[in-house]
PDB file of C-alpha atoms in Angstrom:
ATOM      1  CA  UNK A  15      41.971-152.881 185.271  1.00 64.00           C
ATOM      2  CA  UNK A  16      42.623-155.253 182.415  1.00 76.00           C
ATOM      3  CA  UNK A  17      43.864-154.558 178.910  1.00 93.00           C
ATOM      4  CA  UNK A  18      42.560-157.671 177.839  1.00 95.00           C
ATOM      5  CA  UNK A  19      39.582-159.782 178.742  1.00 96.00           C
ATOM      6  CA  UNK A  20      38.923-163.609 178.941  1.00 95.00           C
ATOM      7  CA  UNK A  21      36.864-163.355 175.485  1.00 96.00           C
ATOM      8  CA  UNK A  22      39.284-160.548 174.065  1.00 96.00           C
ATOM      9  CA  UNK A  23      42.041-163.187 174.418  1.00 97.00           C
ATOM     10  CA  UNK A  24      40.099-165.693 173.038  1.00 96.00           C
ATOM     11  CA  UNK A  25      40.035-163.558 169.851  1.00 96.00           C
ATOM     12  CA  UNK A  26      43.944-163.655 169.815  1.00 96.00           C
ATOM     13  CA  UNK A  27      44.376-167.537 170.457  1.00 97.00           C
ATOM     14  CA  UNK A  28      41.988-170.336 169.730  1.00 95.00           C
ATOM     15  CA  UNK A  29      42.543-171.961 173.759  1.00 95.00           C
ATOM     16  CA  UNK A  30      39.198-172.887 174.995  1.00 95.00           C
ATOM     17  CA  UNK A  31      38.042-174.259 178.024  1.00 92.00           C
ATOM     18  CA  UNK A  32      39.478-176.606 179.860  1.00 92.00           C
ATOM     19  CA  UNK A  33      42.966-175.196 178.359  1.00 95.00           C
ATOM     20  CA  UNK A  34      42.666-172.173 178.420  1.00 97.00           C
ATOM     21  CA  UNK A  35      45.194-170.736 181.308  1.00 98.00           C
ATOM     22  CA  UNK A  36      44.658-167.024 181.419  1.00 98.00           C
ATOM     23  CA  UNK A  37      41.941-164.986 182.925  1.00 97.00           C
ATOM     24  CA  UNK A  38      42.908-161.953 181.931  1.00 98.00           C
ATOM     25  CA  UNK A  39      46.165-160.123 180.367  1.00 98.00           C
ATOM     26  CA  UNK A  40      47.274-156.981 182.761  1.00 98.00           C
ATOM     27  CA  UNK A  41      49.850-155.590 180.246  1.00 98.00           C
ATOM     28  CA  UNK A  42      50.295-156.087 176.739  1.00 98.00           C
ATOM     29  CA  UNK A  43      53.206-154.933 174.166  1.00 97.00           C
ATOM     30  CA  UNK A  44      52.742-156.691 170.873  1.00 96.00           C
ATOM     31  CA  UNK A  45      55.583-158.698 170.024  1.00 95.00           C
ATOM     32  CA  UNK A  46      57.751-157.385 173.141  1.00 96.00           C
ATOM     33  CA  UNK A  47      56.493-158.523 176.265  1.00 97.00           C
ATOM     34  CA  UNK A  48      52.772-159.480 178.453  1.00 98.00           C
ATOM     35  CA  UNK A  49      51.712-159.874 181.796  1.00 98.00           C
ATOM     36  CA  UNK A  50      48.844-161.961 181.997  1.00 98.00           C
ATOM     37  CA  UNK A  51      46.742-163.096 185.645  1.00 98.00           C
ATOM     38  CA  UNK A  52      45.329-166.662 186.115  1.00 98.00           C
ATOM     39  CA  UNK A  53      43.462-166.949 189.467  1.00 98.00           C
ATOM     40  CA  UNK A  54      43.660-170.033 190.573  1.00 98.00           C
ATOM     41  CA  UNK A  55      40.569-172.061 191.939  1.00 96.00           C
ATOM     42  CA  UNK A  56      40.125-174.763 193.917  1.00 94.00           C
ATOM     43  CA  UNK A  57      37.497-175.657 190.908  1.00 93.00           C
ATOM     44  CA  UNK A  58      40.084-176.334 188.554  1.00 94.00           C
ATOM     45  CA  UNK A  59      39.403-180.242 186.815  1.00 92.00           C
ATOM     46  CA  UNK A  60      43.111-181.093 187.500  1.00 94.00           C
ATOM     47  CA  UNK A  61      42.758-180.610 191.314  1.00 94.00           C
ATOM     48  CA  UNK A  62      40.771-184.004 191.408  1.00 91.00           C
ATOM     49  CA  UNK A  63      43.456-185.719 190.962  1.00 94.00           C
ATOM     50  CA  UNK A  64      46.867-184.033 191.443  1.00 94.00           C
ATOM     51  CA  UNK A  65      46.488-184.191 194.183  1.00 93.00           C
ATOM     52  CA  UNK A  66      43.368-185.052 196.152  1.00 89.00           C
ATOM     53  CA  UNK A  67      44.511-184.527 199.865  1.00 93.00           C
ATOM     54  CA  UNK A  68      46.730-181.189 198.706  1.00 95.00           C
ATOM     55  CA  UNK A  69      45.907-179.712 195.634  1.00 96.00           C
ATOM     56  CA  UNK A  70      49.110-178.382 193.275  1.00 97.00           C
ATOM     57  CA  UNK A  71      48.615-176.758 190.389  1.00 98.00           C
ATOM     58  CA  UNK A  72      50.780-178.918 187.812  1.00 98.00           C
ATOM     59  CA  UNK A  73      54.227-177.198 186.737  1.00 97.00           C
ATOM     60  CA  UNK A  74      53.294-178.185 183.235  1.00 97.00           C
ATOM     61  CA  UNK A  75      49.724-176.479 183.489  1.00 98.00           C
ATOM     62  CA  UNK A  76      52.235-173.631 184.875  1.00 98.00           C
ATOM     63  CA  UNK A  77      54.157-173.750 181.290  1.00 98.00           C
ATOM     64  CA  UNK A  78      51.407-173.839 179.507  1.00 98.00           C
ATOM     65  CA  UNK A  79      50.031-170.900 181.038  1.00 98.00           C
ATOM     66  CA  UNK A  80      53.092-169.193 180.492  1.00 98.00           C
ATOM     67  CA  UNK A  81      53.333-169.805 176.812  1.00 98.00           C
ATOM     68  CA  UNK A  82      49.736-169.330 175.984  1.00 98.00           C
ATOM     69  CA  UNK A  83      50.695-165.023 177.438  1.00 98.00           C
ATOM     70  CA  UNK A  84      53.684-165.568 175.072  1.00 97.00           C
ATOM     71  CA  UNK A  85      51.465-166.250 172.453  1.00 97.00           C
ATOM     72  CA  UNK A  86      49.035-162.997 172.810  1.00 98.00           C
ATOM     73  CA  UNK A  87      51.973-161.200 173.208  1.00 97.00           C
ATOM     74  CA  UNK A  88      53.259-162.624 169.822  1.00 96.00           C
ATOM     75  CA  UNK A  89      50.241-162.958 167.517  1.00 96.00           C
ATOM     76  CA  UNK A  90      48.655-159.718 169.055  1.00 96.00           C
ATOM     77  CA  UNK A  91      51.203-158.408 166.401  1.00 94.00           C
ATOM     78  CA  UNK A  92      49.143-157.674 162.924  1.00 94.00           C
ATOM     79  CA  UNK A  93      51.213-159.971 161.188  1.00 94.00           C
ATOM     80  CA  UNK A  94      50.365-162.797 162.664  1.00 95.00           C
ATOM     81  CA  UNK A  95      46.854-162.214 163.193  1.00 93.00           C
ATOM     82  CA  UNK A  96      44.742-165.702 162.619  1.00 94.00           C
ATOM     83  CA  UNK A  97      47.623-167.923 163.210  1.00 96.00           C
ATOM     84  CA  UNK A  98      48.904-170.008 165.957  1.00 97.00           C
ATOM     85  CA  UNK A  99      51.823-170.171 168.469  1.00 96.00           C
ATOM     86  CA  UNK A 100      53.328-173.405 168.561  1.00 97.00           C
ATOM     87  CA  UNK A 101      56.134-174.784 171.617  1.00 94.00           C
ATOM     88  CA  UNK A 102      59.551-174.515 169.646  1.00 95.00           C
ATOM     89  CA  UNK A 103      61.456-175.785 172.886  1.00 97.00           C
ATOM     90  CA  UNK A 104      61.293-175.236 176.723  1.00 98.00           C
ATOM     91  CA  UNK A 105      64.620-175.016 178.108  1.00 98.00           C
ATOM     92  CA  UNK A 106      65.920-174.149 181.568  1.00 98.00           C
ATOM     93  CA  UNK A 107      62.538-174.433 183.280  1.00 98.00           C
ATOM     94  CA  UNK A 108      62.974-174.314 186.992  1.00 98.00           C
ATOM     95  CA  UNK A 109      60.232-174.803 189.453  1.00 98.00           C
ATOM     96  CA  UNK A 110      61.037-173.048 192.823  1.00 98.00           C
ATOM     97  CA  UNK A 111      57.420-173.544 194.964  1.00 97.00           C
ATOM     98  CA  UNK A 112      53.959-174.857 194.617  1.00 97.00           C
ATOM     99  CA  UNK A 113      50.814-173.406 193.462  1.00 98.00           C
ATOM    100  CA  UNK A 114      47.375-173.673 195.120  1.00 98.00           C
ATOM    101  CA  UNK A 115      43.986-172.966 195.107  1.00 97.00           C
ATOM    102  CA  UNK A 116      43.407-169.323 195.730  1.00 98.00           C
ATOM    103  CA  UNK A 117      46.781-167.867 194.614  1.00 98.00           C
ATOM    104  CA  UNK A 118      47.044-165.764 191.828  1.00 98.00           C
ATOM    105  CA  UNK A 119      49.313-166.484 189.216  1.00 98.00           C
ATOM    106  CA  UNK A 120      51.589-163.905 187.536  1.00 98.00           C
ATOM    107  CA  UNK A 121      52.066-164.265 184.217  1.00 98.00           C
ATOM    108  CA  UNK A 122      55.402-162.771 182.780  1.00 98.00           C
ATOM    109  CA  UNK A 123      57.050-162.846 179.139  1.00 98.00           C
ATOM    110  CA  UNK A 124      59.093-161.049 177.677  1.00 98.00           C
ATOM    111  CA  UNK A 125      60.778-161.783 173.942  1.00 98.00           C
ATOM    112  CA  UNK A 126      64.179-161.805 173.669  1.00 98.00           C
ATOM    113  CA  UNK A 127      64.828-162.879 170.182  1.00 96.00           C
ATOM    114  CA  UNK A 128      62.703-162.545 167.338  1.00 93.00           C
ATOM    115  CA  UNK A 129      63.587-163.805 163.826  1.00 93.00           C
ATOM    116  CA  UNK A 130      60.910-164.379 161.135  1.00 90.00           C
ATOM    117  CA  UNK A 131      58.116-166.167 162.622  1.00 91.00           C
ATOM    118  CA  UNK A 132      60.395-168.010 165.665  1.00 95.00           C
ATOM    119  CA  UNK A 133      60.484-165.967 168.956  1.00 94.00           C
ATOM    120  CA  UNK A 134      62.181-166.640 172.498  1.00 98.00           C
ATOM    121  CA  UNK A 135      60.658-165.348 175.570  1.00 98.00           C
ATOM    122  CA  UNK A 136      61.785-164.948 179.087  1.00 98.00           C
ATOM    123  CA  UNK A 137      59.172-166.309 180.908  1.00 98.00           C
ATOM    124  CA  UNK A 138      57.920-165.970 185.131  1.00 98.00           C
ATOM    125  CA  UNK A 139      55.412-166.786 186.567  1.00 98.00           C
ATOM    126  CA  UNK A 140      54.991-165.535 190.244  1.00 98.00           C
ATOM    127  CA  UNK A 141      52.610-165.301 193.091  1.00 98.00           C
ATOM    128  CA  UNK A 142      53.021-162.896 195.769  1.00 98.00           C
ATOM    129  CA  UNK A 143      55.984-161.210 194.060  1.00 98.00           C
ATOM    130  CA  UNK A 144      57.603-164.647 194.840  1.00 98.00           C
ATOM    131  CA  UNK A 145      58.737-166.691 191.729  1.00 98.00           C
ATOM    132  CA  UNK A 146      57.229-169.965 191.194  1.00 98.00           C
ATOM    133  CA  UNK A 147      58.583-171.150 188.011  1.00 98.00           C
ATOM    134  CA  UNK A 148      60.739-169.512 184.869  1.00 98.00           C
ATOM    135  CA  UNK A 149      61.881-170.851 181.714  1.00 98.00           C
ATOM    136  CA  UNK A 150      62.800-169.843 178.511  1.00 98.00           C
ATOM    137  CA  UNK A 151      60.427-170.540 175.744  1.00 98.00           C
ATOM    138  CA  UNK A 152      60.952-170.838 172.047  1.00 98.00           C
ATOM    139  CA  UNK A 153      57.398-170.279 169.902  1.00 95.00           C
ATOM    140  CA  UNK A 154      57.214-171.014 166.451  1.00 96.00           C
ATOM    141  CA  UNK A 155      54.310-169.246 164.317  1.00 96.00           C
ATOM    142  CA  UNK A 156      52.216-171.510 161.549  1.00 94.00           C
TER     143      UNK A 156
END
């Protein structure tokens, strides 16, 4: 069962179709960590074209997807309610197997360092148990 749905998320961060990256969010701490799920379909618009004869979900999509959980889990906090998350940096992103239709995608983060309205978050994303990329990501709040 969910904690949060497609529509409650949508409350928390103004992502809208086609960007939006998260089906639902499995776990939620505000401001301390989030596991989100995005369940990946062969009727993604980006499968069209990257790429045609084997479809791969993009590692940037992957990022994305990523940050946008580190954002609920940062402006589900009260003080930031109505504001945005915004990429400080991406650093040490590594990218250890593809994505395809019908996976699921695990969606990991958890903050690290919090000062004012900058955060860092530890972020996973896995399928399977099995990691398919990590990074750490820097969010700024405006």
């Amino acid at each position: 069962m969910s904690i949060l749905t497609t529509k409650e998320i949508m409350e928390i961060i103004p992502h809208r179709q086609p960007m939006l990256l998260i089906d639902t969010m499995e776990e939620l701490e505000p401001g301390v960590r989030g596991i989100g799920k995005k369940c990946v379909s062969f009727n993604e618009p980006y499968f069209s074209g990257h790429f045609p004869q084997e479809p791969v979900m993009p590692g940037v999509l992957m990022i994305e997807a990523l940050a946008q959980v580190g954002a609920v889990v940062m402006l589900s906090c009260p003080e930031y309610k109505g504001k945005t998350a915004y990429f400080g940096a991406i650093n040490n992103a590594k990218f250890r197997r593809k994505v395809v239709p019908g996976d699921v995608l695990m969606l990991e983060v958890e903050m690290i360092r919090k000062k004012g309205s900058i955060g860092i978050g530890k972020a996973t994303a896995t399928v399977e148990g099995k990691v398919a990329v990590s990074a750490e990501l820097t969010f700024a709040i405006g």
